[in-house]
Coordinates of C-alpha atoms in Angstrom, one line a residue:
X1 CA 0.0 0.0 0.0
X2 CA 2.8 2.4 0.8
X3 CA 4.1 4.1 -2.3
X4 CA 7.7 5.2 -2.0
X5 CA 10.3 5.8 -4.6
X6 CA 13.9 4.5 -4.2
X7 CA 16.6 7.1 -4.5
X8 CA 18.3 7.4 -7.8
X9 CA 21.5 8.4 -6.1
X10 CA 23.0 9.0 -2.6
X11 CA 22.2 7.2 0.6
X12 CA 19.9 4.3 -0.3
X13 CA 18.7 4.3 3.4
X14 CA 16.8 7.5 2.8
X15 CA 13.7 7.4 0.6
X16 CA 11.7 10.2 -0.8
X17 CA 8.0 10.0 -0.7
X18 CA 5.6 11.5 -3.1
X19 CA 3.7 14.5 -1.7
X20 CA 0.9 13.1 0.5
X21 CA -2.3 14.5 2.0
X22 CA -3.4 12.6 5.0
X23 CA -4.5 12.7 8.6
X24 CA -4.4 10.4 11.5
X25 CA -7.7 9.9 13.5
X26 CA -7.8 8.7 17.1
X27 CA -11.3 7.7 17.7
X28 CA -13.5 5.0 19.3
X29 CA -15.4 4.2 16.1
X30 CA -14.4 4.0 12.5
X31 CA -14.4 7.5 10.8
X32 CA -17.2 8.3 8.4
X33 CA -16.3 7.3 4.9
X34 CA -15.4 10.2 2.6
X35 CA -15.5 10.0 -1.2
X36 CA -12.1 11.5 -1.7
X37 CA -10.3 9.5 1.1
X38 CA -9.4 6.0 1.8
X39 CA -9.3 4.8 5.4
X40 CA -7.4 2.0 7.1
X41 CA -6.9 0.9 10.7
X42 CA -3.4 1.3 11.9
X43 CA -3.5 0.1 15.5
X44 CA -6.0 -0.6 18.3
X45 CA -8.1 -3.5 16.9
X46 CA -10.3 -4.7 19.7
X47 CA -9.5 -1.6 21.9
X48 CA -11.7 1.2 22.9
X49 CA -9.7 3.7 21.0
X50 CA -8.1 3.1 17.6
X51 CA -5.7 5.0 15.3
X52 CA -6.9 5.2 11.7
X53 CA -5.1 6.6 8.7
X54 CA -7.3 8.6 6.3
X55 CA -5.5 9.3 3.0
X56 CA -6.6 11.3 0.0
X57 CA -7.0 8.8 -2.8
X58 CA -4.9 10.6 -5.4
X59 CA -1.8 11.1 -3.1
X60 CA 0.8 8.7 -1.7
X61 CA 0.1 7.6 1.8
X62 CA 2.6 7.9 4.6
X63 CA 4.4 4.8 5.9
X64 CA 2.8 2.7 8.6
X65 CA 3.9 0.0 11.0
X66 CA 2.1 -2.0 13.7
X67 CA 3.1 -4.6 16.2
X68 CA 1.6 -5.8 19.5
X69 CA -1.0 -3.0 19.5
X70 CA 1.5 -0.2 18.9
X71 CA 1.1 1.7 15.6
X72 CA 3.2 4.2 13.8
X73 CA 2.4 6.7 11.0
X74 CA 5.5 8.3 9.5
X75 CA 5.7 10.8 6.6
X76 CA 9.0 12.3 5.4
X77 CA 12.7 11.3 5.5
X78 CA 14.7 9.7 8.3
X79 CA 18.3 10.8 8.1
X80 CA 19.8 8.6 10.7
X81 CA 18.2 5.3 9.9
X82 CA 21.6 3.5 9.7
X83 CA 22.6 4.8 13.1
X84 CA 19.3 3.6 14.7
X85 CA 19.6 0.2 13.0
X86 CA 23.2 -0.2 14.4
X87 CA 22.1 0.8 17.9
X88 CA 19.1 -1.6 17.8
X89 CA 21.3 -4.5 16.9
X90 CA 19.6 -7.8 15.9
X91 CA 16.6 -6.3 14.2
X92 CA 14.6 -8.2 11.6
X93 CA 15.1 -6.5 8.3
X94 CA 12.1 -4.2 7.7
X95 CA 10.5 -3.9 4.3
X96 CA 12.6 -1.8 1.9
X97 CA 12.2 1.8 2.7
X98 CA 9.8 1.4 5.7
X99 CA 11.3 3.8 8.2
X100 CA 8.1 3.4 10.2
X101 CA 9.3 -0.1 11.2
X102 CA 12.6 1.3 12.4
X103 CA 10.8 3.9 14.5
X104 CA 8.5 1.3 16.0
X105 CA 11.4 -0.9 17.0
X106 CA 13.2 2.1 18.5
X107 CA 10.1 3.1 20.5
X108 CA 9.6 -0.5 21.8
X109 CA 13.3 -0.5 22.9
X110 CA 13.7 3.0 24.4
X111 CA 10.2 4.5 24.8
X112 CA 9.7 8.2 24.5
X113 CA 13.4 8.8 25.3
X114 CA 14.3 7.7 21.8
X115 CA 12.5 10.8 20.3
X116 CA 15.5 13.0 21.0
X117 CA 17.6 10.7 18.8
X118 CA 15.5 11.3 15.6
X119 CA 17.0 13.2 12.8
X120 CA 15.2 14.0 9.6
X121 CA 12.4 16.0 8.0
X122 CA 9.1 14.3 9.1
X123 CA 5.8 14.2 10.8
X124 CA 5.3 11.2 13.1
X125 CA 2.3 9.7 15.1
X126 CA 2.7 6.9 17.6
X127 CA -0.3 5.2 19.2
X128 CA 0.6 3.0 22.1
X129 CA -2.6 1.0 23.0
X130 CA -1.1 -0.6 26.1
X131 CA -0.4 2.8 27.7
X132 CA -3.2 4.5 25.9
X133 CA -0.8 7.3 24.9
X134 CA -0.7 9.1 21.6
X135 CA 2.5 10.9 20.5
X136 CA 2.3 13.4 17.7
X137 CA 5.5 15.2 16.7
X138 CA 7.3 17.0 14.0
X139 CA 11.1 16.9 13.3
X140 CA 13.4 18.9 15.6
X141 CA 13.4 22.0 13.4
X142 CA 9.9 21.7 12.1
X143 CA 10.6 21.2 8.4
X144 CA 7.4 19.2 8.3
X145 CA 4.3 20.9 9.8
X146 CA 1.9 19.2 12.1
X147 CA -1.6 20.4 13.2
X148 CA -4.5 19.0 15.1
X149 CA -8.2 19.5 15.6
X150 CA -11.0 17.8 17.5
X151 CA -14.5 16.8 16.6
X152 CA -17.1 15.0 18.7
X153 CA -15.6 11.6 17.7
X154 CA -12.0 12.1 18.4
X155 CA -8.7 13.8 17.6
X156 CA -7.5 14.5 14.1
X157 CA -3.8 15.1 13.3
X158 CA -2.3 16.1 9.9
X159 CA 0.6 18.0 8.3
X160 CA -2.1 20.0 6.3
X161 CA -4.5 22.6 7.7
X162 CA -6.4 22.4 4.5
X163 CA -7.0 18.6 5.0
X164 CA -8.2 19.2 8.6
X165 CA -10.7 22.0 7.9
X166 CA -12.0 19.9 5.0
X167 CA -13.1 17.2 7.4
X168 CA -16.8 16.9 8.5
X169 CA -17.5 18.8 11.8
X170 CA -14.2 20.8 11.7
X171 CA -14.9 24.5 11.5
X172 CA -13.1 26.5 8.8
X173 CA -13.8 29.9 10.6
X174 CA -10.7 32.1 10.7
X175 CA -9.1 33.3 13.9
X176 CA -10.0 37.0 14.1
X177 CA -7.7 37.8 17.0
X178 CA -4.7 36.3 15.2
X179 CA -5.5 38.5 12.2
X180 CA -5.8 41.6 14.3
X181 CA -2.6 40.8 16.2
X182 CA -0.8 40.4 12.8
X183 CA -1.7 43.9 11.9
X184 CA -0.1 45.1 15.1
X185 CA 3.1 43.0 14.6
X186 CA 1.9 40.9 17.5
X187 CA 2.0 37.4 16.2
X188 CA -0.3 34.5 17.2
X189 CA 0.8 32.1 20.0
X190 CA 3.0 29.3 18.9
X191 CA 0.2 26.7 19.3
X192 CA -2.5 28.7 17.5
X193 CA -3.1 29.1 13.7
X194 CA -5.2 31.4 11.6
X195 CA -8.1 29.0 12.0
X196 CA -10.1 28.8 15.2
X197 CA -10.5 25.0 15.2
X198 CA -6.9 24.1 14.3
X199 CA -3.9 24.1 16.7
X200 CA -0.2 23.6 15.9
X201 CA 2.4 21.2 17.3
X202 CA 5.4 23.5 17.6
X203 CA 8.8 22.6 16.0
X204 CA 10.8 20.1 18.1
X205 CA 7.8 19.4 20.2
X206 CA 5.6 16.3 20.9
X207 CA 1.9 16.5 21.6
X208 CA 1.4 13.9 24.4
X209 CA -2.2 12.7 24.7
X210 CA -3.1 10.3 27.6
X211 CA -6.4 9.4 29.2
X212 CA -7.0 12.5 31.1
X213 CA -4.0 14.6 30.1
X214 CA -2.9 16.6 27.1
X215 CA 0.4 18.5 27.0
X216 CA 3.1 19.6 24.6
X217 CA 6.7 19.5 25.5
X218 CA 10.0 20.1 23.7
X219 CA 11.7 16.7 23.0
X220 CA 14.8 18.2 21.3
X221 CA 16.6 21.1 23.0
X222 CA 20.2 22.3 22.6
X223 CA 19.9 24.0 26.1
X224 CA 17.5 22.0 28.4
X225 CA 16.3 24.3 31.2
X226 CA 18.0 27.2 29.5
X227 CA 21.3 25.9 30.8
X228 CA 23.9 26.1 28.1
X229 CA 26.9 23.8 28.0
X230 CA 29.3 26.1 26.2
X231 CA 31.7 24.5 23.7
X232 CA 35.4 24.9 23.8
X233 CA 37.3 26.3 20.8
X234 CA 38.4 22.8 19.8
X235 CA 34.8 21.6 19.9
X236 CA 33.7 24.5 17.7
X237 CA 36.1 23.3 15.1
X238 CA 33.5 20.5 14.3
X239 CA 31.5 23.2 12.4
X240 CA 32.9 22.2 9.0
X241 CA 32.2 18.5 9.7
X242 CA 28.6 19.2 10.8
X243 CA 27.9 21.5 7.9
X244 CA 29.1 18.8 5.5
X245 CA 26.9 16.3 7.2
X246 CA 23.9 18.6 7.0
X247 CA 24.3 19.3 3.3
X248 CA 24.9 15.6 2.6
X249 CA 21.7 14.7 4.3
X250 CA 19.8 17.1 2.0
X251 CA 21.6 15.9 -1.1
X252 CA 20.7 12.3 -0.3
X253 CA 17.1 13.0 -1.2
X254 CA 17.8 13.5 -4.9
X255 CA 19.1 15.9 -7.5
X256 CA 19.2 19.4 -6.0
X257 CA 19.1 23.0 -6.8
X258 CA 20.4 25.8 -4.5
X259 CA 19.0 29.3 -4.2
X260 CA 22.3 31.1 -4.6
X261 CA 22.4 34.8 -3.7
X262 CA 25.7 36.5 -3.1
X263 CA 25.4 36.2 0.7
X264 CA 27.5 34.1 3.0
X265 CA 24.7 31.7 3.9
X266 CA 23.7 30.4 0.5
X267 CA 27.3 30.6 -0.8
X268 CA 28.5 28.4 2.1
X269 CA 25.8 25.8 1.4
X270 CA 26.6 25.9 -2.4
X271 CA 30.4 25.4 -1.7
X272 CA 29.8 22.4 0.5
X273 CA 27.2 20.9 -1.8
X274 CA 29.6 21.2 -4.8
X275 CA 32.3 19.5 -2.8
X276 CA 30.1 16.7 -1.5
X277 CA 28.5 16.0 -4.9
X278 CA 32.0 15.6 -6.4
X279 CA 33.2 13.4 -3.5
X280 CA 30.1 11.2 -3.5
X281 CA 29.8 10.9 -7.3
X282 CA 26.3 12.3 -7.5
X283 CA 24.7 14.8 -9.8
X284 CA 26.2 18.3 -9.5
X285 CA 23.6 20.7 -8.0
X286 CA 22.2 23.6 -10.0
X287 CA 22.7 27.2 -8.8
X288 CA 19.4 29.1 -9.0
X289 CA 20.0 32.8 -8.8
X290 CA 17.8 35.9 -8.9
X291 CA 19.3 39.1 -10.3
X292 CA 17.9 42.2 -8.7
X293 CA 17.7 45.5 -10.8
X294 CA 18.6 47.8 -7.9
X295 CA 22.4 48.4 -7.7
X296 CA 22.3 48.4 -3.9
X297 CA 21.2 44.8 -3.9
X298 CA 22.5 43.4 -7.2
X299 CA 24.9 40.6 -6.5
X300 CA 25.2 39.2 -10.0
X301 CA 29.0 39.4 -10.2
X302 CA 29.4 37.4 -7.0
X303 CA 26.6 34.9 -8.1
X304 CA 28.3 34.2 -11.4
X305 CA 31.8 34.1 -9.9
X306 CA 30.8 31.6 -7.2
X307 CA 28.9 29.3 -9.6
X308 CA 31.8 29.3 -12.1
X309 CA 34.5 28.6 -9.4
X310 CA 32.4 25.8 -8.0
X311 CA 31.6 24.4 -11.4
X312 CA 27.9 24.6 -10.8
X313 CA 25.5 24.9 -13.8
X314 CA 23.5 28.0 -13.2
X315 CA 20.2 29.6 -13.9
X316 CA 20.1 33.4 -13.7
X317 CA 16.7 35.1 -13.9
X318 CA 16.2 38.8 -13.9
X319 CA 13.9 39.9 -11.2
X320 CA 11.2 41.6 -13.3
X321 CA 11.2 38.6 -15.7
X322 CA 10.7 36.3 -12.8
X323 CA 7.8 38.3 -11.3
X324 CA 6.1 38.7 -14.6
X325 CA 4.0 41.6 -15.9
X326 CA 1.8 41.8 -12.8
X327 CA 4.7 42.3 -10.5
X328 CA 5.9 40.8 -7.2
X329 CA 3.0 42.0 -4.9
X330 CA 0.3 40.7 -7.3
X331 CA 2.0 37.4 -7.4
X332 CA 2.2 37.3 -3.6
X333 CA -1.5 38.2 -3.3
X334 CA -2.3 35.4 -5.7
X335 CA -0.4 32.8 -3.6
X336 CA -2.5 33.6 -0.6
X337 CA -5.3 31.5 -2.1
X338 CA -3.2 28.4 -1.6
X339 CA -1.5 29.1 1.8
X340 CA -3.0 28.3 5.2
X341 CA -1.6 31.6 6.6
X342 CA -1.0 35.0 5.1
X343 CA 2.2 34.9 3.0
X344 CA 5.2 35.6 5.1
X345 CA 8.0 35.8 2.5
X346 CA 6.8 38.3 -0.1
X347 CA 9.7 37.3 -2.5
X348 CA 8.2 33.8 -3.1
X349 CA 6.6 34.5 -6.5
X350 CA 10.1 35.5 -7.9
X351 CA 11.7 32.3 -6.4
X352 CA 8.8 30.2 -7.9
X353 CA 10.2 31.1 -11.3
X354 CA 13.6 29.7 -10.2
X355 CA 12.0 26.5 -8.9
X356 CA 10.3 26.0 -12.3
X357 CA 13.7 26.3 -14.0
X358 CA 15.3 23.9 -11.5
X359 CA 12.6 21.3 -12.0
X360 CA 13.1 21.6 -15.8
X361 CA 16.7 20.6 -15.2
X362 CA 15.7 17.6 -13.0
X363 CA 15.9 19.1 -9.5
X364 CA 13.8 17.3 -6.9
X365 CA 15.0 19.2 -3.9
X366 CA 15.8 22.9 -3.4
X367 CA 18.4 23.9 -0.7
X368 CA 18.3 27.3 0.9
X369 CA 20.6 29.4 3.1
X370 CA 17.8 29.9 5.6
X371 CA 18.9 29.9 9.2
X372 CA 22.2 31.7 8.7
X373 CA 20.9 35.0 10.2
X374 CA 19.7 33.1 13.3
X375 CA 22.6 30.8 13.9
X376 CA 25.8 32.0 12.2
X377 CA 25.6 35.5 13.5
X378 CA 25.8 37.1 16.9
X379 CA 22.7 38.7 18.3
X380 CA 23.1 42.4 19.2
X381 CA 21.4 41.6 22.5
X382 CA 24.8 40.5 23.6
X383 CA 25.4 44.2 24.2
X384 CA 23.0 44.1 27.2
X385 CA 24.8 41.3 28.8
X386 CA 28.2 43.0 28.3
X387 CA 26.9 46.3 29.7
X388 CA 25.4 44.6 32.7
X389 CA 28.8 43.1 33.4
X390 CA 30.5 46.5 32.8
X391 CA 32.5 44.8 30.0
X392 CA 33.0 48.0 27.9
X393 CA 35.9 46.4 26.0
X394 CA 33.4 43.7 24.9
X395 CA 30.9 46.3 23.8
X396 CA 33.6 48.1 21.8
X397 CA 34.6 44.8 20.2
X398 CA 31.0 44.1 19.3
X399 CA 30.7 47.6 17.8
X400 CA 33.8 47.1 15.7
X401 CA 32.4 43.8 14.4
X402 CA 29.1 45.5 13.5
X403 CA 31.0 48.3 11.6
X404 CA 32.8 45.7 9.5
X405 CA 29.7 43.6 8.8
X406 CA 26.8 46.0 8.2
X407 CA 26.2 48.9 5.8
X408 CA 25.1 51.4 8.4
X409 CA 26.6 54.6 9.9
X410 CA 29.0 54.2 12.9
X411 CA 26.7 56.4 15.0
X412 CA 23.6 54.4 14.2
X413 CA 25.4 51.2 15.1
X414 CA 26.7 52.6 18.3
X415 CA 23.3 54.0 19.3
X416 CA 21.7 50.6 18.6
X417 CA 24.3 48.7 20.7
X418 CA 24.3 51.2 23.7
X419 CA 20.6 51.8 23.9
X420 CA 18.3 49.7 21.7
X421 CA 20.1 46.4 22.5
X422 CA 22.0 47.5 25.5
X423 CA 20.7 49.8 28.3
X424 CA 17.1 49.8 27.0
X425 CA 16.4 46.1 27.6
X426 CA 18.1 46.4 31.0
X427 CA 16.3 49.5 32.2
X428 CA 12.8 49.5 30.6
X429 CA 11.5 46.1 31.8
X430 CA 12.1 46.6 35.6
X431 CA 10.7 50.2 35.4
X432 CA 7.7 48.9 33.5
X433 CA 7.2 46.2 36.1
X434 CA 7.5 48.6 39.0
X435 CA 5.1 51.1 37.5
X436 CA 2.6 48.3 36.6
X437 CA 2.7 47.1 40.2
X438 CA 2.1 50.6 41.7
X439 CA 0.0 52.2 39.1
X440 CA -1.3 49.9 36.3
X441 CA -3.5 52.6 34.9
X442 CA -0.3 54.5 33.9
X443 CA 0.9 51.5 31.9
X444 CA -2.4 51.4 30.1
X445 CA -2.4 55.1 29.5
X446 CA 1.2 55.0 28.1
X447 CA 0.1 52.2 25.7
X448 CA -2.8 54.3 24.5
X449 CA -0.7 57.4 24.1
X450 CA 2.6 56.1 22.7
X451 CA 1.6 52.8 21.1
X452 CA -2.1 53.0 20.3
X453 CA -3.6 50.6 17.9
X454 CA -4.8 52.2 14.6
X455 CA -8.2 53.7 14.9
X456 CA -9.5 51.5 12.2
X457 CA -8.5 48.3 14.0
X458 CA -10.9 46.1 15.8
X459 CA -14.1 48.2 15.8
X460 CA -15.9 45.1 17.3
X461 CA -15.9 45.7 21.1
X462 CA -15.7 41.9 21.7
X463 CA -12.6 41.6 19.5
X464 CA -11.0 44.7 21.1
X465 CA -11.5 43.3 24.6
X466 CA -10.0 40.0 23.4
X467 CA -6.9 41.7 22.1
X468 CA -6.4 43.5 25.4
X469 CA -6.8 40.2 27.2
X470 CA -4.3 38.5 24.9
X471 CA -1.8 41.4 25.5
X472 CA -2.1 41.0 29.2
X473 CA -1.8 37.2 29.0
X474 CA 1.4 37.6 26.9
X475 CA 3.0 39.8 29.6
X476 CA 2.2 37.2 32.2
X477 CA 3.7 34.5 30.0
X478 CA 6.9 36.4 29.4
X479 CA 8.8 34.9 32.3
X480 CA 12.4 33.8 31.7
X481 CA 14.6 31.3 33.4
X482 CA 17.8 32.8 32.1
X483 CA 19.2 36.2 33.1
X484 CA 21.1 36.4 29.8
X485 CA 19.3 38.5 27.2
X486 CA 21.6 37.0 24.6
X487 CA 20.3 33.5 25.5
X488 CA 16.7 34.7 25.6
X489 CA 17.1 36.0 22.0
X490 CA 18.7 32.8 20.9
X491 CA 15.8 30.9 22.3
X492 CA 13.4 32.8 20.0
X493 CA 15.3 31.3 17.1
X494 CA 13.6 28.0 18.2
X495 CA 10.4 29.2 19.8
X496 CA 9.2 32.3 18.0
X497 CA 5.9 31.8 16.0
X498 CA 7.5 33.4 12.9
X499 CA 10.2 30.7 12.8
X500 CA 7.6 28.0 12.5
X501 CA 5.5 30.1 10.2
X502 CA 8.4 30.6 7.8
X503 CA 9.4 27.0 7.6
X504 CA 5.8 25.8 7.2
X505 CA 5.3 28.3 4.4
X506 CA 8.4 26.9 2.6
X507 CA 7.0 23.4 3.0
X508 CA 3.7 24.4 1.5
X509 CA 5.5 26.4 -1.3
X510 CA 7.5 23.2 -2.1
X511 CA 4.4 21.1 -2.2
X512 CA 2.7 23.6 -4.6
X513 CA 5.9 23.6 -6.8
X514 CA 6.4 19.9 -6.6
X515 CA 9.8 19.9 -4.9
X516 CA 11.1 19.4 -1.4
X517 CA 12.5 22.5 0.3
X518 CA 15.4 21.9 2.7
X519 CA 17.5 24.1 4.9
X520 CA 21.0 22.7 5.8
X521 CA 21.9 25.4 8.3
X522 CA 18.7 24.5 10.2
X523 CA 20.0 20.9 10.7
X524 CA 19.6 20.1 14.4
X525 CA 23.1 18.8 14.9
X526 CA 24.5 22.0 13.4
X527 CA 22.1 24.2 15.3
X528 CA 23.1 22.4 18.5
X529 CA 26.7 23.3 17.9
X530 CA 26.0 26.9 16.9
X531 CA 23.6 27.5 19.8
X532 CA 26.3 26.5 22.3
X533 CA 29.2 28.3 20.6
X534 CA 30.3 31.2 22.8
X535 CA 29.4 34.5 21.0
X536 CA 32.9 35.8 20.5
X537 CA 33.9 32.5 18.9
X538 CA 31.2 33.1 16.3
X539 CA 33.0 36.4 15.5
X540 CA 36.3 35.6 13.8
X541 CA 38.6 38.3 12.6
X542 CA 36.2 40.8 13.9
X543 CA 33.3 40.0 11.5
X544 CA 29.9 38.5 11.9
X545 CA 29.5 34.9 10.5
X546 CA 33.3 34.4 11.0
X547 CA 32.9 30.6 11.0
X548 CA 32.1 30.6 7.3
X549 CA 34.1 33.7 6.2
X550 CA 37.4 31.9 6.6
X551 CA 36.4 28.9 4.6
X552 CA 34.9 31.1 1.8
X553 CA 37.9 33.3 1.7
X554 CA 40.1 30.3 1.1
X555 CA 37.9 29.0 -1.6
X556 CA 37.2 32.4 -3.4
X557 CA 40.1 34.7 -2.7
X558 CA 39.1 37.1 -5.5
X559 CA 35.5 37.7 -4.4
X560 CA 36.3 39.5 -1.1
X561 CA 34.2 37.5 1.3
X562 CA 36.4 38.5 4.1
X563 CA 35.3 42.2 3.6
X564 CA 31.7 41.5 2.6
X565 CA 28.9 43.4 4.4
X566 CA 25.3 42.3 4.6
X567 CA 23.1 43.5 1.7
X568 CA 19.8 44.9 2.8
X569 CA 16.9 45.2 0.3
X570 CA 14.7 47.4 2.5
X571 CA 14.6 50.4 0.2
X572 CA 14.0 48.3 -2.9
X573 CA 11.3 46.3 -1.2
X574 CA 9.6 49.5 0.0
X575 CA 9.7 51.0 -3.6
X576 CA 7.9 47.9 -4.9
X577 CA 5.2 48.2 -2.3
X578 CA 4.6 51.9 -3.0
X579 CA 4.7 51.3 -6.8
X580 CA 2.0 48.6 -6.8
X581 CA 0.0 48.8 -3.6
X582 CA -2.6 51.4 -4.8
X583 CA -3.5 49.4 -7.9
X584 CA -3.9 46.2 -5.9
X585 CA -6.0 47.9 -3.3
X586 CA -8.3 49.3 -5.9
X587 CA -8.6 45.9 -7.6
X588 CA -9.5 44.4 -4.2
X589 CA -12.0 47.1 -3.7
X590 CA -10.8 48.0 -0.2
X591 CA -10.9 46.0 3.1
X592 CA -14.3 44.4 2.6
X593 CA -13.4 40.9 3.9
X594 CA -11.6 42.3 7.0
X595 CA -14.5 44.7 7.6
X596 CA -17.1 41.9 7.4
X597 CA -15.0 40.0 10.0
X598 CA -15.0 43.0 12.3
X599 CA -11.2 43.1 12.2
X600 CA -11.2 46.6 10.7
X601 CA -13.5 49.5 10.2
X602 CA -13.7 49.4 6.5
X603 CA -14.3 53.1 5.8
X604 CA -11.7 54.2 8.3
X605 CA -9.2 51.8 6.9
X606 CA -9.7 53.0 3.3
X607 CA -9.0 56.6 4.5
X608 CA -6.0 55.5 6.6
X609 CA -4.6 53.4 3.8
X610 CA -4.6 56.3 1.3
X611 CA -2.8 58.5 3.8
X612 CA -0.3 55.7 4.5
X613 CA 0.5 55.4 0.8
X614 CA 0.7 59.2 0.4
X615 CA 3.5 59.5 3.1
X616 CA 5.7 56.9 1.3
X617 CA 7.8 56.4 4.4
X618 CA 10.1 53.4 4.1
X619 CA 9.4 52.4 7.7
X620 CA 5.6 52.2 7.0
X621 CA 5.8 50.2 3.8
X622 CA 5.6 47.0 5.9
X623 CA 2.2 48.1 7.3
X624 CA 0.9 48.9 3.9
X625 CA 1.8 45.4 2.6
X626 CA 0.4 43.8 5.8
X627 CA -3.0 45.3 5.1
X628 CA -3.0 44.1 1.5
X629 CA -1.7 40.7 2.5
X630 CA -4.3 40.2 5.2
X631 CA -7.2 41.4 3.1
X632 CA -6.3 39.1 0.2
X633 CA -5.8 36.1 2.5
X634 CA -9.2 36.8 4.2
X635 CA -10.9 37.0 0.8
X636 CA -9.7 33.5 0.0
X637 CA -10.3 31.8 3.3
X638 CA -13.1 33.6 5.3
X639 CA -16.5 32.0 4.5

C-alpha cells in the first residue's frame, strides 16, 4: 500500500515519498467514509480507541507499521536510519524503505526517550494502545508541519491545515484575534493558527495525549532548562564537519538546486554541496540565482563568480522577468489563495520562477541558506549582557564587528548597541514592572498614548477586549529562566511563531511547486553546535559569521568575502510596495473581507490606507503590505 520511490543516487537508506495529503484519526469508532479519502486501521483493533489513517486517494500515503497493538504513521525522510539500526542491533530486516518499522522498534526499545535521537524531516504519530498514549511530533526543526483539531468523535492530526478543515465537523472559521494581532506585529501564539479550530504542534515538540492529560513539550533542545553547556574552541572546530553532514543529508534526497544569492549563507551551502557532490559521485547541484535590478542589492558578479569557481551549472533570472508583468506583490497576493496563513515571504513569487527552472533541469529538492541569520551570527542583544557586566571592551569589540559587517553609519550602530540592544532592555522592563505594580493605569495610558492601535483596527468591542486580554496574558507568560538577554534572544530562534510560520510556508510552497524545500543550516546537529558556541567564537577576525568567512575566503580569494557586508533590500522592497499597492488595493475594492469579520472599520481603513501610501515612508511600507496581505488572504479563506 505504501508508495515510495527508491533514490536514484546518494544514501539508499533515505527514501523520498511523493507528496501526501493525509490525517491520523484517534477515535472510538471508524471514521465516516469520505468519497475523496481511503481509510485504514493502523492500530488498536479490539480496543476502545483506535488509530486510523485517512488518506486522499490521489496522493501517496505515509508509511505505517504495527506490532503488538502499537502503531506508527511516518511521513518524510529519516536521516539517521543507519545509526538507529546499528544501535538496535539484531533487528529483523524491515520492508525496503519502511522507516516506520525502524521507528516502531526504537520506540519499543527506548520508549519516549528515543525521540531526541531522531534526525530528519518528518511528521510522526505513535499510538501505544497498552499505555493509551498518543504521541504526535514533527522533526526537531519543524521542516514538516503538524496540526490537530477535535470533533465529537476524536482527535484529528495532519501536516495539512487544508485537509483538517476539509473534514466533517471541523470548522473553517478564521481566527479574528490572530488576524488583528498580525496587523499590530503581535504574532499569534506558537500553538494557534489562523483558523479557530486548528492548533499547531510547535517545531521540536511532541503532543502527548493520555487518558486525562494533554500536554506539549520540547523533546529536542540544545539547552535544556536554558542551561547552556558552552563549547570549547576545539569543539567549535567541528563546524565544517557538521555543515558537511547537514548538506549531505539534503543531497541524499535526490538531484538538487540551490537558491544562490551573493550572501554568505547560501554561498557556504553551495560550496559544501559542490564538494560533497564531487566526493560522493552524485549529480552536481544547479545554482538558481535571482538578479535584482537595484544596484544596492544586485549581487550578479558574485553569483556568477561563485557558480563558475564551484563548477555549478547556473540559472540566472532577472527579477522583473521572474515576477512577470503583474509584479511581485500581485504574485504574492495570488499565492494567498493556496496558503494556510498570510504569506510571510513576499519574495516567493520570484523564487517560484527559479524553482520551475530547477525542475526543468531535473531538480527534486531545493536547498536554501535559511537559518544563517539566526545561527551563524551574533545577536546584538549580547550588548545588554556586556553592559550589565561592565565589559566595555566587549561592547567596543561588538561595535567594531558591526561596523565591518553592516552597511550602516557608525553612529547608528553605536546607538543601537548602547541603547536599543544595551541599556534599553536592561532598564525598561524593571521600570515597567515597577510602574505596573504601583499604578497599572499609567501603563495602560502609556500604551494608549505612545503605542495606540490604529483607529481603524478592531471596531468590534468583543474583539478589542479579546486583544487587550491577549496582550495582558502575553505579559504574564513572558517569564524567563535565564538572566542572559543574549540567550533569551537565541531561544526565540527556536520558539518564535515566525520561525515555525516561515518553515511551514516553505514546506507548502515546495508542495505547490512539486519539490522538497530543505535548509541545511537548520540541521539540528549544526544548530546544537552553533547555539552552544560562545558568541565571540562566532566572531572571527572581527566580523559576523566568522565561521564561514574563513572557509569562503580560502575558496574564493578574489571575491572579497572577508570584507563583505550584509546586503539589505529594505529600500528596494519599499519601492515595490509603493509602486503597486494602490492598484492592488483598488482591484481588491478595499478592506471588505476584514471589515465583514469585524477586524477593521472598512471606511476608516480606506482613508487611513490612502494616507499611508501618500506618506511613502520606508518604515511604513511593511504596514501597507500587511493590510494588502491580510485582506487578500481573508478574501480567500473567510467563509
